[in-house]
Amino acid sequence: MSATTQPPGPAGSPAAAEGPPDHASANVWVVFGALMLAMFLAALDQTIVSTALPTIVSDLGGLEHLSWVVTAYLLASTASTPLWGKLGDMYGRKGIFQACIVIFLAGSALCGLAQNMPELIMFRALQGIGGGGMMVLTQAIVGDVVPPRDRGRYQGFFGAVFGVTSVGGPLLGGLFVDHLSWRWVFYINLPIGIVALLVISSVLHLPRSHLRHKIDYLGTLVLAGIATSLVLMTSLGGVSYAWGSWQTYALAGIAVVLLIAFVPIERRAAEPVMPLKLFRLPVFNVTSGIGFIVGFAMFGALTFIPTFLQVVHGVSATTSGVRMLPMVLGMLLTSIGTGQIISRTGRYKIYPILGTAITAIALWLMSRLGVDSSILEMSAAFLVLGLGLGLVMQVLVLIVQNAVPYEDLGVATAGATFFRSIGGSFGVAVFGSIFSNQLASNVRDALSGTTLPPGFDPSVIQGDPKVISQLPADVGRSIIGAYSDSISTVFLYAAPIAVIAFVLAWFVKEQPLRKTVAVADIGEGLGGSPTERSSLEEIQRSLSVLSSRDARHDLYRRLTAKAGVPVSPLGAWCLLKLDHLGPLEWSTISARTGRALPAISETYDQLLELGYVHDDPPGTVALTDAGQAAADALDAARRDSLAELLDGWEPEQHAELAAMLGTLARALGGSDPEEPREETEKAPASDARPEPS
């Protein structure tokens, strides 16, 4: 998005290189709205399907493959994320982003047209490939269209998107199932996606990227193969094939062979998809293990809770979405609250310990739920699970970021979220396998010695829960009990897995918290897809948020004291604005969107008396040599204030980090969001302007 509408500075000044203007143009918000729509669709498809799954299974059959409707999307989006990010760098983000939207929409349309479970699973994978690219490129494009000083604020909107989809996804899926058709869970993507595609095509204008990458295609393919083989083995073993069958052994063998091959492949890769040096960091291994188990529990629960509610308790799809809200709200509450508390206290080790313990207790409580459980009992169990997951998910990324060196910050963050997503894929697959095996056994026991209607096939019960209504009342109650016991067994088996995460959490080593690490990404805390930001982009995102907070705490008074410049805070802000944008009319400097006009006359008189400004050409205000020296001193003070926020990262040892500090200091100094408020709020709302001399 080309947004160079700011007043031009002198030839060769940095003004033109500092990105969009202080007041974002309408086009920026149009583009950002389209990006939000794309992110919304990609995030929504992680959760909207859950409440529709029982109906989908009844329509298409294949209950034993239910978990793959979720797993296929998660695996495909997780595996494709690193590729899309680098392809965007190499060939231009706009074109690659448009391709991702088209792939996602094609997958959505095909999912809606699917006539059987294998087709739906295949098309969900296609959807996931596009969705992974939409997530990572949306955030990358924000970095292209939004100036560094505002980047953290805009990124915060994406965290809100994950919050909305976490709450609204299951509910929206239920509404479509009850009032339209489960196929609209996928069709709804088409009009929204087309709008986003048209806006991006017509309004987004980005320069062609020239970054070169050596993409680790082979490593990505092998890593995806390892995950797919293991997920297939756990989901098909004991269901489609016996655990001792050659097919199960073959899948296990393929995973082992690929894992052995993965090590030398990554050692030789110029830009490995999963740098092996990360596994030499104990904190990365511990947090990856915990994250894997947390993803395992979260996505497994999201998949099977709706089945429990709709089949066992006979509620509608919409009602099942409503009854899942305590879990999601609990997750939101502790995820956001934990981030706030950690940023204030600097202590974080206790949260993964508490979170994994509460998650284990919640899974045990859910295993106790049955046909006669009350709404209060179910809501309490779901709430406890959400509270536990929220306590641990976001903290894991923070722990990794706090422990790794600067050069590994980006890949370590991506790696931490990668293992959580892969854990989700395994969780759904393993839960599905346990459920299918247990259900087959429980249904046989329930039907033993009963008389069924003539021509009724007992095997249909396991593929279509709706046929339960065709059975005699007493037999139907027995089958519902079989479903209840089967789902309870799933959660009972998951509880010890959470206990393993609890044990691992005690091995987390707490270190002094870096200031930038304390700035949480809400999306990462709500189970978003793997991130694909560089180390510099991670620092820049955090620094943008921290600097805006710093500006609210008498920043310019501190800068004038540090720089030794005898002006008011508002005067310091004006000097930096003149330095960065060149000679300006005072009306430009004092243009306000706030509550009162600044005391601009007094500021002008002060700067004129000190010899910092003069009218040149007539009608405009420019810096004198003394004013330029004062602005340079303030610029250096602004850079030092940013460097203080990077405590622990040693910016002087990393050229790109040091350069970013200088660029960001110039972008922030004199910007509208940083205008000192203490003087403007006291000044009368007049339109006083100094007359040109």
XYZ file of N, CA, C and O in Angstrom, residues 46-47 158-166 298-299 328 331-333 335-336 390 393-394 420 521-529:
128
model
N -10.702 -22.585 11.957
C -10.155 -23.472 12.974
C -11.213 -23.879 13.992
O -11.076 -24.900 14.655
N -12.272 -23.069 14.132
C -13.239 -23.303 15.214
C -14.673 -23.499 14.748
O -15.462 -24.136 15.448
N -5.432 -7.944 15.319
C -5.447 -9.346 14.906
C -5.645 -10.264 16.105
O -6.285 -11.309 15.998
N -5.075 -9.875 17.245
C -5.344 -10.642 18.455
C -6.823 -10.640 18.788
O -7.382 -11.660 19.210
N -7.467 -9.491 18.575
C -8.912 -9.408 18.815
C -9.678 -10.326 17.873
O -10.703 -10.902 18.245
N -9.180 -10.480 16.632
C -9.831 -11.377 15.674
C -9.831 -12.802 16.214
O -10.847 -13.519 16.144
N -8.705 -13.252 16.762
C -8.645 -14.608 17.316
C -9.590 -14.745 18.505
O -10.194 -15.800 18.709
N -9.723 -13.676 19.286
C -10.669 -13.727 20.391
C -12.098 -13.864 19.903
O -12.873 -14.674 20.425
N -12.451 -13.086 18.885
C -13.816 -13.138 18.335
C -14.108 -14.501 17.722
O -15.187 -15.084 17.940
N -13.161 -15.039 16.952
C -13.409 -16.333 16.310
C -13.441 -17.468 17.328
O -14.158 -18.451 17.129
N -12.679 -17.336 18.404
C -12.716 -18.373 19.442
C -14.097 -18.433 20.080
O -14.629 -19.509 20.356
N -6.448 -28.772 23.885
C -7.380 -27.737 23.450
C -8.179 -28.163 22.231
O -9.412 -28.112 22.222
N -7.490 -28.584 21.160
C -8.202 -28.925 19.936
C -8.971 -30.239 20.080
O -10.021 -30.414 19.460
N -14.313 -20.998 26.326
C -13.639 -19.961 25.547
C -13.459 -18.691 26.370
O -12.399 -18.054 26.334
N -10.669 -19.119 28.795
C -9.387 -19.030 28.110
C -9.015 -17.576 27.831
O -7.869 -17.159 28.019
N -9.990 -16.782 27.386
C -9.746 -15.364 27.135
C -9.357 -14.633 28.424
O -8.417 -13.828 28.446
N -10.080 -14.917 29.487
C -9.861 -14.226 30.755
C -8.440 -14.443 31.272
O -7.722 -13.482 31.585
N -5.814 -15.792 29.671
C -4.765 -15.486 28.696
C -4.426 -14.002 28.722
O -3.255 -13.614 28.796
N -5.446 -13.150 28.677
C -5.213 -11.705 28.697
C -4.736 -11.261 30.077
O -3.794 -10.474 30.211
N -5.753 -21.060 29.163
C -5.362 -19.657 29.036
C -4.161 -19.299 29.888
O -3.360 -18.433 29.515
N -0.931 -21.071 27.610
C -0.634 -20.971 26.175
C 0.251 -19.783 25.830
O 1.279 -19.912 25.170
N -0.144 -18.600 26.259
C 0.609 -17.404 25.894
C 1.956 -17.365 26.589
O 2.946 -16.888 26.030
N 2.746 -26.369 19.186
C 1.389 -26.325 19.729
C 0.373 -26.716 18.660
O -0.570 -27.463 18.927
N 1.375 -11.048 22.465
C 0.577 -11.127 21.235
C -0.632 -11.986 21.558
O -0.515 -13.193 21.768
N -1.813 -11.363 21.619
C -3.017 -12.076 22.054
C -3.313 -13.264 21.147
O -3.753 -14.320 21.591
N -3.038 -13.103 19.848
C -3.291 -14.197 18.919
C -2.511 -15.444 19.273
O -3.009 -16.565 19.166
N -1.253 -15.256 19.722
C -0.446 -16.404 20.120
C -1.010 -17.062 21.368
O -0.854 -18.264 21.580
N -1.670 -16.271 22.198
C -2.229 -16.818 23.423
C -3.567 -17.491 23.255
O -4.081 -18.099 24.189
N -4.143 -17.410 22.065
C -5.458 -18.012 21.834
C -5.405 -19.131 20.809
O -6.399 -19.444 20.167
N -4.227 -19.707 20.633
C -4.131 -20.853 19.734
C -4.076 -20.493 18.280
O -4.481 -21.287 17.419
N -3.576 -19.278 17.953
C -3.434 -18.903 16.553
C -2.425 -19.773 15.833
O -1.695 -20.546 16.431
N -2.367 -19.622 14.510
C -1.442 -20.433 13.728
C -0.013 -20.022 14.021
O 0.243 -18.960 14.600
